[in-house]
mmCIF file with all atom_site columns, C-alpha atoms in Angstrom:
data_model
loop_
_atom_site.group_PDB
_atom_site.id
_atom_site.type_symbol
_atom_site.label_atom_id
_atom_site.label_alt_id
_atom_site.label_comp_id
_atom_site.label_asym_id
_atom_site.label_entity_id
_atom_site.label_seq_id
_atom_site.pdbx_PDB_ins_code
_atom_site.Cartn_x
_atom_site.Cartn_y
_atom_site.Cartn_z
_atom_site.occupancy
_atom_site.B_iso_or_equiv
_atom_site.pdbx_formal_charge
_atom_site.auth_seq_id
_atom_site.auth_comp_id
_atom_site.auth_asym_id
_atom_site.auth_atom_id
_atom_site.pdbx_PDB_model_num
ATOM 1   C CA . UNK A 1 1   ? 82.724  84.108  91.319  1.00 44.00 ? 115 UNK A CA 1
ATOM 2   C CA . UNK A 1 2   ? 79.596  86.684  91.909  1.00 44.00 ? 116 UNK A CA 1
ATOM 3   C CA . UNK A 1 3   ? 77.135  83.650  92.519  1.00 46.00 ? 117 UNK A CA 1
ATOM 4   C CA . UNK A 1 4   ? 79.325  82.281  95.490  1.00 41.00 ? 118 UNK A CA 1
ATOM 5   C CA . UNK A 1 5   ? 79.212  85.903  96.875  1.00 42.00 ? 119 UNK A CA 1
ATOM 6   C CA . UNK A 1 6   ? 75.752  86.604  96.179  1.00 43.00 ? 120 UNK A CA 1
ATOM 7   C CA . UNK A 1 7   ? 74.895  82.986  98.376  1.00 42.00 ? 121 UNK A CA 1
ATOM 8   C CA . UNK A 1 8   ? 74.070  82.095  101.534 1.00 39.00 ? 122 UNK A CA 1
ATOM 9   C CA . UNK A 1 9   ? 76.552  85.320  103.346 1.00 45.00 ? 123 UNK A CA 1
ATOM 10  C CA . UNK A 1 10  ? 76.099  89.068  103.614 1.00 43.00 ? 124 UNK A CA 1
ATOM 11  C CA . UNK A 1 11  ? 77.385  89.738  100.380 1.00 46.00 ? 125 UNK A CA 1
ATOM 12  C CA . UNK A 1 12  ? 73.520  89.183  98.878  1.00 51.00 ? 126 UNK A CA 1
ATOM 13  C CA . UNK A 1 13  ? 73.476  92.408  100.504 1.00 70.00 ? 127 UNK A CA 1
ATOM 14  C CA . UNK A 1 14  ? 73.840  95.230  97.719  1.00 77.00 ? 128 UNK A CA 1
ATOM 15  C CA . UNK A 1 15  ? 75.147  97.849  100.493 1.00 85.00 ? 129 UNK A CA 1
ATOM 16  C CA . UNK A 1 16  ? 78.062  96.275  100.597 1.00 84.00 ? 130 UNK A CA 1
ATOM 17  C CA . UNK A 1 17  ? 79.473  96.983  97.052  1.00 87.00 ? 131 UNK A CA 1
ATOM 18  C CA . UNK A 1 18  ? 79.688  100.840 98.380  1.00 92.00 ? 132 UNK A CA 1
ATOM 19  C CA . UNK A 1 19  ? 80.642  100.143 101.788 1.00 90.00 ? 133 UNK A CA 1
ATOM 20  C CA . UNK A 1 20  ? 83.981  97.918  100.152 1.00 87.00 ? 134 UNK A CA 1
ATOM 21  C CA . UNK A 1 21  ? 84.965  100.747 97.859  1.00 92.00 ? 135 UNK A CA 1
ATOM 22  C CA . UNK A 1 22  ? 84.366  102.996 100.986 1.00 94.00 ? 136 UNK A CA 1
ATOM 23  C CA . UNK A 1 23  ? 86.421  100.899 103.365 1.00 91.00 ? 137 UNK A CA 1
ATOM 24  C CA . UNK A 1 24  ? 89.321  100.414 100.615 1.00 90.00 ? 138 UNK A CA 1
ATOM 25  C CA . UNK A 1 25  ? 89.419  104.167 99.696  1.00 94.00 ? 139 UNK A CA 1
ATOM 26  C CA . UNK A 1 26  ? 89.748  105.339 103.532 1.00 95.00 ? 140 UNK A CA 1
ATOM 27  C CA . UNK A 1 27  ? 93.006  102.340 103.536 1.00 92.00 ? 141 UNK A CA 1
ATOM 28  C CA . UNK A 1 28  ? 94.126  104.052 100.510 1.00 93.00 ? 142 UNK A CA 1
ATOM 29  C CA . UNK A 1 29  ? 94.795  107.029 102.441 1.00 95.00 ? 143 UNK A CA 1
ATOM 30  C CA . UNK A 1 30  ? 95.315  105.506 105.844 1.00 93.00 ? 144 UNK A CA 1
ATOM 31  C CA . UNK A 1 31  ? 98.539  104.071 104.049 1.00 92.00 ? 145 UNK A CA 1
ATOM 32  C CA . UNK A 1 32  ? 99.555  107.290 102.388 1.00 93.00 ? 146 UNK A CA 1
ATOM 33  C CA . UNK A 1 33  ? 99.014  109.488 105.709 1.00 92.00 ? 147 UNK A CA 1
ATOM 34  C CA . UNK A 1 34  ? 101.158 106.249 106.919 1.00 90.00 ? 148 UNK A CA 1
ATOM 35  C CA . UNK A 1 35  ? 103.924 106.734 105.276 1.00 89.00 ? 149 UNK A CA 1
ATOM 36  C CA . UNK A 1 36  ? 104.267 110.379 104.813 1.00 89.00 ? 150 UNK A CA 1
ATOM 37  C CA . UNK A 1 37  ? 104.408 110.705 108.517 1.00 84.00 ? 151 UNK A CA 1
ATOM 38  C CA . UNK A 1 38  ? 103.502 114.211 108.779 1.00 74.00 ? 152 UNK A CA 1
ATOM 39  C CA . UNK A 1 39  ? 105.772 115.605 106.390 1.00 77.00 ? 153 UNK A CA 1
ATOM 40  C CA . UNK A 1 40  ? 104.094 116.905 103.809 1.00 82.00 ? 154 UNK A CA 1
ATOM 41  C CA . UNK A 1 41  ? 100.896 118.325 104.940 1.00 87.00 ? 155 UNK A CA 1
ATOM 42  C CA . UNK A 1 42  ? 99.231  115.707 103.649 1.00 92.00 ? 156 UNK A CA 1
ATOM 43  C CA . UNK A 1 43  ? 95.431  116.020 104.512 1.00 94.00 ? 157 UNK A CA 1
ATOM 44  C CA . UNK A 1 44  ? 93.794  112.741 103.595 1.00 95.00 ? 158 UNK A CA 1
ATOM 45  C CA . UNK A 1 45  ? 90.305  112.645 102.391 1.00 97.00 ? 159 UNK A CA 1
ATOM 46  C CA . UNK A 1 46  ? 87.687  110.682 100.381 1.00 98.00 ? 160 UNK A CA 1
ATOM 47  C CA . UNK A 1 47  ? 84.643  111.739 98.480  1.00 98.00 ? 161 UNK A CA 1
ATOM 48  C CA . UNK A 1 48  ? 81.733  110.092 97.376  1.00 98.00 ? 162 UNK A CA 1
ATOM 49  C CA . UNK A 1 49  ? 79.577  111.701 94.460  1.00 97.00 ? 163 UNK A CA 1
ATOM 50  C CA . UNK A 1 50  ? 75.969  110.496 93.623  1.00 97.00 ? 164 UNK A CA 1
ATOM 51  C CA . UNK A 1 51  ? 73.808  111.499 90.913  1.00 96.00 ? 165 UNK A CA 1
ATOM 52  C CA . UNK A 1 52  ? 70.582  110.020 91.427  1.00 95.00 ? 166 UNK A CA 1
ATOM 53  C CA . UNK A 1 53  ? 69.101  111.052 87.568  1.00 95.00 ? 167 UNK A CA 1
ATOM 54  C CA . UNK A 1 54  ? 72.260  109.097 85.841  1.00 96.00 ? 168 UNK A CA 1
ATOM 55  C CA . UNK A 1 55  ? 72.399  106.803 88.849  1.00 96.00 ? 169 UNK A CA 1
ATOM 56  C CA . UNK A 1 56  ? 76.640  107.050 88.381  1.00 96.00 ? 170 UNK A CA 1
ATOM 57  C CA . UNK A 1 57  ? 77.964  106.518 92.123  1.00 97.00 ? 171 UNK A CA 1
ATOM 58  C CA . UNK A 1 58  ? 81.871  107.727 92.145  1.00 97.00 ? 172 UNK A CA 1
ATOM 59  C CA . UNK A 1 59  ? 84.575  107.093 94.992  1.00 97.00 ? 173 UNK A CA 1
ATOM 60  C CA . UNK A 1 60  ? 87.222  109.105 94.970  1.00 97.00 ? 174 UNK A CA 1
ATOM 61  C CA . UNK A 1 61  ? 90.257  109.460 97.329  1.00 97.00 ? 175 UNK A CA 1
ATOM 62  C CA . UNK A 1 62  ? 93.572  111.504 97.207  1.00 97.00 ? 176 UNK A CA 1
ATOM 63  C CA . UNK A 1 63  ? 95.495  107.827 98.414  1.00 95.00 ? 177 UNK A CA 1
ATOM 64  C CA . UNK A 1 64  ? 98.705  105.885 97.336  1.00 93.00 ? 178 UNK A CA 1
ATOM 65  C CA . UNK A 1 65  ? 96.768  104.737 94.312  1.00 94.00 ? 179 UNK A CA 1
ATOM 66  C CA . UNK A 1 66  ? 97.638  102.184 92.248  1.00 92.00 ? 180 UNK A CA 1
ATOM 67  C CA . UNK A 1 67  ? 100.521 100.690 89.839  1.00 88.00 ? 181 UNK A CA 1
ATOM 68  C CA . UNK A 1 68  ? 100.123 97.805  87.162  1.00 86.00 ? 182 UNK A CA 1
ATOM 69  C CA . UNK A 1 69  ? 101.375 95.714  90.018  1.00 85.00 ? 183 UNK A CA 1
ATOM 70  C CA . UNK A 1 70  ? 98.898  96.547  92.445  1.00 85.00 ? 184 UNK A CA 1
ATOM 71  C CA . UNK A 1 71  ? 96.157  96.317  89.975  1.00 83.00 ? 185 UNK A CA 1
ATOM 72  C CA . UNK A 1 72  ? 96.890  92.754  88.364  1.00 80.00 ? 186 UNK A CA 1
ATOM 73  C CA . UNK A 1 73  ? 98.140  91.058  91.853  1.00 79.00 ? 187 UNK A CA 1
ATOM 74  C CA . UNK A 1 74  ? 95.365  92.465  94.118  1.00 77.00 ? 188 UNK A CA 1
ATOM 75  C CA . UNK A 1 75  ? 92.660  94.603  92.355  1.00 77.00 ? 189 UNK A CA 1
ATOM 76  C CA . UNK A 1 76  ? 92.222  91.880  90.034  1.00 72.00 ? 190 UNK A CA 1
ATOM 77  C CA . UNK A 1 77  ? 92.567  89.017  92.330  1.00 68.00 ? 191 UNK A CA 1
ATOM 78  C CA . UNK A 1 78  ? 89.438  87.492  94.179  1.00 65.00 ? 192 UNK A CA 1
ATOM 79  C CA . UNK A 1 79  ? 90.388  87.360  98.181  1.00 65.00 ? 193 UNK A CA 1
ATOM 80  C CA . UNK A 1 80  ? 94.074  88.886  97.505  1.00 66.00 ? 194 UNK A CA 1
ATOM 81  C CA . UNK A 1 81  ? 94.686  91.726  99.620  1.00 73.00 ? 195 UNK A CA 1
ATOM 82  C CA . UNK A 1 82  ? 97.910  93.899  99.307  1.00 77.00 ? 196 UNK A CA 1
ATOM 83  C CA . UNK A 1 83  ? 98.022  94.541  102.611 1.00 70.00 ? 197 UNK A CA 1
ATOM 84  C CA . UNK A 1 84  ? 98.035  90.913  103.697 1.00 73.00 ? 198 UNK A CA 1
ATOM 85  C CA . UNK A 1 85  ? 101.225 90.597  100.939 1.00 75.00 ? 199 UNK A CA 1
ATOM 86  C CA . UNK A 1 86  ? 105.083 89.650  103.260 1.00 79.00 ? 200 UNK A CA 1
ATOM 87  C CA . UNK A 1 87  ? 106.725 92.861  101.950 1.00 81.00 ? 201 UNK A CA 1
ATOM 88  C CA . UNK A 1 88  ? 103.959 95.584  102.715 1.00 80.00 ? 202 UNK A CA 1
ATOM 89  C CA . UNK A 1 89  ? 103.329 93.855  105.742 1.00 79.00 ? 203 UNK A CA 1
ATOM 90  C CA . UNK A 1 90  ? 107.193 94.121  106.385 1.00 85.00 ? 204 UNK A CA 1
ATOM 91  C CA . UNK A 1 91  ? 107.574 97.462  105.244 1.00 82.00 ? 205 UNK A CA 1
ATOM 92  C CA . UNK A 1 92  ? 104.361 98.919  106.816 1.00 87.00 ? 206 UNK A CA 1
ATOM 93  C CA . UNK A 1 93  ? 104.663 96.659  110.491 1.00 84.00 ? 207 UNK A CA 1
ATOM 94  C CA . UNK A 1 94  ? 102.587 99.318  112.601 1.00 81.00 ? 208 UNK A CA 1
ATOM 95  C CA . UNK A 1 95  ? 99.709  99.673  109.571 1.00 82.00 ? 209 UNK A CA 1
ATOM 96  C CA . UNK A 1 96  ? 95.812  97.951  110.173 1.00 78.00 ? 210 UNK A CA 1
ATOM 97  C CA . UNK A 1 97  ? 93.542  98.374  107.051 1.00 77.00 ? 211 UNK A CA 1
ATOM 98  C CA . UNK A 1 98  ? 89.884  98.066  107.278 1.00 74.00 ? 212 UNK A CA 1
ATOM 99  C CA . UNK A 1 99  ? 89.431  96.289  104.571 1.00 66.00 ? 213 UNK A CA 1
ATOM 100 C CA . UNK A 1 100 ? 89.731  92.776  105.193 1.00 55.00 ? 214 UNK A CA 1
ATOM 101 C CA . UNK A 1 101 ? 88.150  90.244  102.337 1.00 50.00 ? 215 UNK A CA 1
ATOM 102 C CA . UNK A 1 102 ? 90.032  90.987  99.066  1.00 54.00 ? 216 UNK A CA 1
ATOM 103 C CA . UNK A 1 103 ? 86.789  91.396  96.875  1.00 58.00 ? 217 UNK A CA 1
ATOM 104 C CA . UNK A 1 104 ? 86.076  95.116  97.122  1.00 63.00 ? 218 UNK A CA 1
ATOM 105 C CA . UNK A 1 105 ? 85.783  95.758  93.010  1.00 76.00 ? 219 UNK A CA 1
ATOM 106 C CA . UNK A 1 106 ? 84.463  92.147  92.674  1.00 77.00 ? 220 UNK A CA 1
ATOM 107 C CA . UNK A 1 107 ? 81.497  93.519  95.067  1.00 80.00 ? 221 UNK A CA 1
ATOM 108 C CA . UNK A 1 108 ? 80.678  96.216  92.498  1.00 85.00 ? 222 UNK A CA 1
ATOM 109 C CA . UNK A 1 109 ? 78.703  93.841  90.017  1.00 83.00 ? 223 UNK A CA 1
ATOM 110 C CA . UNK A 1 110 ? 76.176  93.191  92.336  1.00 84.00 ? 224 UNK A CA 1
ATOM 111 C CA . UNK A 1 111 ? 74.721  96.655  91.559  1.00 89.00 ? 225 UNK A CA 1
ATOM 112 C CA . UNK A 1 112 ? 76.111  97.658  88.704  1.00 91.00 ? 226 UNK A CA 1
ATOM 113 C CA . UNK A 1 113 ? 77.190  95.891  85.378  1.00 88.00 ? 227 UNK A CA 1
ATOM 114 C CA . UNK A 1 114 ? 80.587  97.975  84.448  1.00 88.00 ? 228 UNK A CA 1
ATOM 115 C CA . UNK A 1 115 ? 82.991  99.790  86.310  1.00 90.00 ? 229 UNK A CA 1
ATOM 116 C CA . UNK A 1 116 ? 85.477  102.454 85.615  1.00 91.00 ? 230 UNK A CA 1
ATOM 117 C CA . UNK A 1 117 ? 89.173  102.654 87.539  1.00 92.00 ? 231 UNK A CA 1
ATOM 118 C CA . UNK A 1 118 ? 91.321  105.803 87.161  1.00 93.00 ? 232 UNK A CA 1
ATOM 119 C CA . UNK A 1 119 ? 94.669  105.684 89.134  1.00 93.00 ? 233 UNK A CA 1
ATOM 120 C CA . UNK A 1 120 ? 97.520  107.696 89.893  1.00 93.00 ? 234 UNK A CA 1
ATOM 121 C CA . UNK A 1 121 ? 100.475 106.222 91.939  1.00 93.00 ? 235 UNK A CA 1
ATOM 122 C CA . UNK A 1 122 ? 103.448 109.181 91.281  1.00 89.00 ? 236 UNK A CA 1
ATOM 123 C CA . UNK A 1 123 ? 102.640 112.441 90.145  1.00 85.00 ? 237 UNK A CA 1
ATOM 124 C CA . UNK A 1 124 ? 105.039 112.090 87.706  1.00 82.00 ? 238 UNK A CA 1
ATOM 125 C CA . UNK A 1 125 ? 103.430 109.450 85.559  1.00 85.00 ? 239 UNK A CA 1
ATOM 126 C CA . UNK A 1 126 ? 100.419 108.899 83.283  1.00 85.00 ? 240 UNK A CA 1
ATOM 127 C CA . UNK A 1 127 ? 97.539  107.789 85.239  1.00 89.00 ? 241 UNK A CA 1
ATOM 128 C CA . UNK A 1 128 ? 96.061  104.776 84.448  1.00 90.00 ? 242 UNK A CA 1
ATOM 129 C CA . UNK A 1 129 ? 91.901  104.296 83.672  1.00 89.00 ? 243 UNK A CA 1
ATOM 130 C CA . UNK A 1 130 ? 90.703  100.946 83.494  1.00 87.00 ? 244 UNK A CA 1
ATOM 131 C CA . UNK A 1 131 ? 87.282  99.956  82.560  1.00 85.00 ? 245 UNK A CA 1
ATOM 132 C CA . UNK A 1 132 ? 85.826  96.153  83.518  1.00 83.00 ? 246 UNK A CA 1
ATOM 133 C CA . UNK A 1 133 ? 82.589  95.177  81.956  1.00 79.00 ? 247 UNK A CA 1
ATOM 134 C CA . UNK A 1 134 ? 80.240  92.906  83.495  1.00 69.00 ? 248 UNK A CA 1
ATOM 135 C CA . UNK A 1 135 ? 82.489  90.031  85.004  1.00 56.00 ? 249 UNK A CA 1
ATOM 136 C CA . UNK A 1 136 ? 83.510  88.722  81.665  1.00 61.00 ? 250 UNK A CA 1
ATOM 137 C CA . UNK A 1 137 ? 86.801  88.411  83.022  1.00 60.00 ? 251 UNK A CA 1
ATOM 138 C CA . UNK A 1 138 ? 87.788  91.382  80.486  1.00 68.00 ? 252 UNK A CA 1
ATOM 139 C CA . UNK A 1 139 ? 89.393  94.604  80.665  1.00 68.00 ? 253 UNK A CA 1
ATOM 140 C CA . UNK A 1 140 ? 90.911  97.453  78.709  1.00 71.00 ? 254 UNK A CA 1
ATOM 141 C CA . UNK A 1 141 ? 93.645  99.505  80.395  1.00 68.00 ? 255 UNK A CA 1
ATOM 142 C CA . UNK A 1 142 ? 94.420  102.775 78.521  1.00 70.00 ? 256 UNK A CA 1
ATOM 143 C CA . UNK A 1 143 ? 96.701  104.819 79.472  1.00 64.00 ? 257 UNK A CA 1
ATOM 144 C CA . UNK A 1 144 ? 97.614  108.752 79.007  1.00 58.00 ? 258 UNK A CA 1
ATOM 145 C CA . UNK A 1 145 ? 93.825  109.393 78.781  1.00 61.00 ? 259 UNK A CA 1
ATOM 146 C CA . UNK A 1 146 ? 93.479  112.504 81.419  1.00 52.00 ? 260 UNK A CA 1
ATOM 147 C CA . UNK A 1 147 ? 92.084  114.348 78.132  1.00 48.00 ? 261 UNK A CA 1
ATOM 148 C CA . UNK A 1 148 ? 90.338  111.201 77.160  1.00 52.00 ? 262 UNK A CA 1
ATOM 149 C CA . UNK A 1 149 ? 87.846  110.797 79.907  1.00 66.00 ? 263 UNK A CA 1
ATOM 150 C CA . UNK A 1 150 ? 85.077  112.688 82.838  1.00 80.00 ? 264 UNK A CA 1
ATOM 151 C CA . UNK A 1 151 ? 86.411  110.699 85.373  1.00 88.00 ? 265 UNK A CA 1
ATOM 152 C CA . UNK A 1 152 ? 88.885  112.932 87.650  1.00 91.00 ? 266 UNK A CA 1
ATOM 153 C CA . UNK A 1 153 ? 91.026  112.258 90.409  1.00 93.00 ? 267 UNK A CA 1
ATOM 154 C CA . UNK A 1 154 ? 91.000  114.250 93.287  1.00 92.00 ? 268 UNK A CA 1
ATOM 155 C CA . UNK A 1 155 ? 94.654  115.246 93.242  1.00 88.00 ? 269 UNK A CA 1
ATOM 156 C CA . UNK A 1 156 ? 97.888  114.423 91.446  1.00 90.00 ? 270 UNK A CA 1
ATOM 157 C CA . UNK A 1 157 ? 97.910  110.861 93.549  1.00 94.00 ? 271 UNK A CA 1
ATOM 158 C CA . UNK A 1 158 ? 94.671  108.963 94.143  1.00 96.00 ? 272 UNK A CA 1
ATOM 159 C CA . UNK A 1 159 ? 92.306  106.311 92.902  1.00 96.00 ? 273 UNK A CA 1
ATOM 160 C CA . UNK A 1 160 ? 88.697  107.770 91.246  1.00 96.00 ? 274 UNK A CA 1
ATOM 161 C CA . UNK A 1 161 ? 85.958  104.319 90.997  1.00 95.00 ? 275 UNK A CA 1
ATOM 162 C CA . UNK A 1 162 ? 82.492  105.027 89.204  1.00 95.00 ? 276 UNK A CA 1
ATOM 163 C CA . UNK A 1 163 ? 79.739  102.565 88.207  1.00 94.00 ? 277 UNK A CA 1
ATOM 164 C CA . UNK A 1 164 ? 76.320  103.166 87.088  1.00 95.00 ? 278 UNK A CA 1
ATOM 165 C CA . UNK A 1 165 ? 73.792  101.483 89.679  1.00 95.00 ? 279 UNK A CA 1
ATOM 166 C CA . UNK A 1 166 ? 71.280  99.357  87.586  1.00 93.00 ? 280 UNK A CA 1
ATOM 167 C CA . UNK A 1 167 ? 68.043  100.894 87.234  1.00 94.00 ? 281 UNK A CA 1
ATOM 168 C CA . UNK A 1 168 ? 65.963  98.075  89.346  1.00 93.00 ? 282 UNK A CA 1
ATOM 169 C CA . UNK A 1 169 ? 68.151  98.280  92.419  1.00 92.00 ? 283 UNK A CA 1
ATOM 170 C CA . UNK A 1 170 ? 66.832  100.854 95.465  1.00 92.00 ? 284 UNK A CA 1
ATOM 171 C CA . UNK A 1 171 ? 69.920  102.543 96.473  1.00 93.00 ? 285 UNK A CA 1
ATOM 172 C CA . UNK A 1 172 ? 70.756  105.197 98.266  1.00 95.00 ? 286 UNK A CA 1
ATOM 173 C CA . UNK A 1 173 ? 74.503  105.649 99.164  1.00 96.00 ? 287 UNK A CA 1
ATOM 174 C CA . UNK A 1 174 ? 73.646  108.161 102.084 1.00 96.00 ? 288 UNK A CA 1
ATOM 175 C CA . UNK A 1 175 ? 71.971  105.692 104.153 1.00 95.00 ? 289 UNK A CA 1
ATOM 176 C CA . UNK A 1 176 ? 74.559  103.287 103.378 1.00 95.00 ? 290 UNK A CA 1
ATOM 177 C CA . UNK A 1 177 ? 77.664  105.245 104.594 1.00 96.00 ? 291 UNK A CA 1
ATOM 178 C CA . UNK A 1 178 ? 76.348  106.454 107.371 1.00 95.00 ? 292 UNK A CA 1
ATOM 179 C CA . UNK A 1 179 ? 75.497  102.662 108.260 1.00 93.00 ? 293 UNK A CA 1
ATOM 180 C CA . UNK A 1 180 ? 78.857  101.778 107.438 1.00 92.00 ? 294 UNK A CA 1
ATOM 181 C CA . UNK A 1 181 ? 81.406  104.694 108.057 1.00 94.00 ? 295 UNK A CA 1
ATOM 182 C CA . UNK A 1 182 ? 81.691  105.078 111.527 1.00 93.00 ? 296 UNK A CA 1
ATOM 183 C CA . UNK A 1 183 ? 84.930  106.931 112.478 1.00 93.00 ? 297 UNK A CA 1
ATOM 184 C CA . UNK A 1 184 ? 86.727  107.583 109.163 1.00 94.00 ? 298 UNK A CA 1
ATOM 185 C CA . UNK A 1 185 ? 89.945  109.357 110.588 1.00 92.00 ? 299 UNK A CA 1
ATOM 186 C CA . UNK A 1 186 ? 89.758  111.384 107.429 1.00 95.00 ? 300 UNK A CA 1
ATOM 187 C CA . UNK A 1 187 ? 88.021  113.904 105.854 1.00 96.00 ? 301 UNK A CA 1
ATOM 188 C CA . UNK A 1 188 ? 85.007  111.685 103.968 1.00 97.00 ? 302 UNK A CA 1
ATOM 189 C CA . UNK A 1 189 ? 82.498  114.175 102.554 1.00 98.00 ? 303 UNK A CA 1
ATOM 190 C CA . UNK A 1 190 ? 79.322  112.270 100.528 1.00 98.00 ? 304 UNK A CA 1
ATOM 191 C CA . UNK A 1 191 ? 77.991  115.120 97.700  1.00 98.00 ? 305 UNK A CA 1
ATOM 192 C CA . UNK A 1 192 ? 74.948  114.776 95.964  1.00 97.00 ? 306 UNK A CA 1
ATOM 193 C CA . UNK A 1 193 ? 73.616  117.464 93.503  1.00 93.00 ? 307 UNK A CA 1
ATOM 194 C CA . UNK A 1 194 ? 74.617  121.128 95.249  1.00 93.00 ? 308 UNK A CA 1
ATOM 195 C CA . UNK A 1 195 ? 74.142  119.158 98.422  1.00 96.00 ? 309 UNK A CA 1
ATOM 196 C CA . UNK A 1 196 ? 77.135  117.845 100.692 1.00 97.00 ? 310 UNK A CA 1
ATOM 197 C CA . UNK A 1 197 ? 77.797  116.269 104.134 1.00 97.00 ? 311 UNK A CA 1
ATOM 198 C CA . UNK A 1 198 ? 80.285  115.187 106.256 1.00 97.00 ? 312 UNK A CA 1
ATOM 199 C CA . UNK A 1 199 ? 80.149  111.151 107.002 1.00 97.00 ? 313 UNK A CA 1
ATOM 200 C CA . UNK A 1 200 ? 80.986  109.560 110.091 1.00 94.00 ? 314 UNK A CA 1
ATOM 201 C CA . UNK A 1 201 ? 82.264  111.599 113.241 1.00 91.00 ? 315 UNK A CA 1
ATOM 202 C CA . UNK A 1 202 ? 86.027  112.193 114.621 1.00 89.00 ? 316 UNK A CA 1
ATOM 203 C CA . UNK A 1 203 ? 86.270  110.200 117.518 1.00 86.00 ? 317 UNK A CA 1
ATOM 204 C CA . UNK A 1 204 ? 84.748  107.690 119.167 1.00 84.00 ? 318 UNK A CA 1
ATOM 205 C CA . UNK A 1 205 ? 83.350  109.477 121.947 1.00 84.00 ? 319 UNK A CA 1
ATOM 206 C CA . UNK A 1 206 ? 81.702  111.825 119.609 1.00 82.00 ? 320 UNK A CA 1
ATOM 207 C CA . UNK A 1 207 ? 80.361  108.949 118.293 1.00 78.00 ? 321 UNK A CA 1
ATOM 208 C CA . UNK A 1 208 ? 79.186  107.353 121.357 1.00 73.00 ? 322 UNK A CA 1
#
């Protein structure tokens, strides 16, 4: 499957991995904002962390999070988008996602060998930790792991995805985010070391 992505398509561009993760995170916070409809004071947020020494890239959002059904039927299936599901469309008639291809997680393996996903959909439930290795089609899913991993959620609901970029890959996440994330419609921050910066513009007028 990875060979198909790396062929004569736009997926021979390593920047697409971070683009897909960022767009998926934006969609997750958009869905939660849509569902809460301003009733809880929810502030949608996406944080991207880059450690150039360890080469760990972490994308965090305080969006809807995922349960087992979403993980098995959408996250781990190529070309399957939750936002195109008939039931989702019926319950979210005016929602438009920015992620299109349903292969966001798969693109991580263009730049990394292992991916960790920590996610939680309901505040009263335990988080799920998904560890995926080298596209062998095998994954380890663990429950009740909050004290057993240094990967953390942004809030009591949401998703954090971490991958270690392979050393031979020339990777500049700041440039990639500035190039792809133009109007995120949420708070979107990039962190490197002690430095943080806002990514994107508040509206089309500011962008132009």
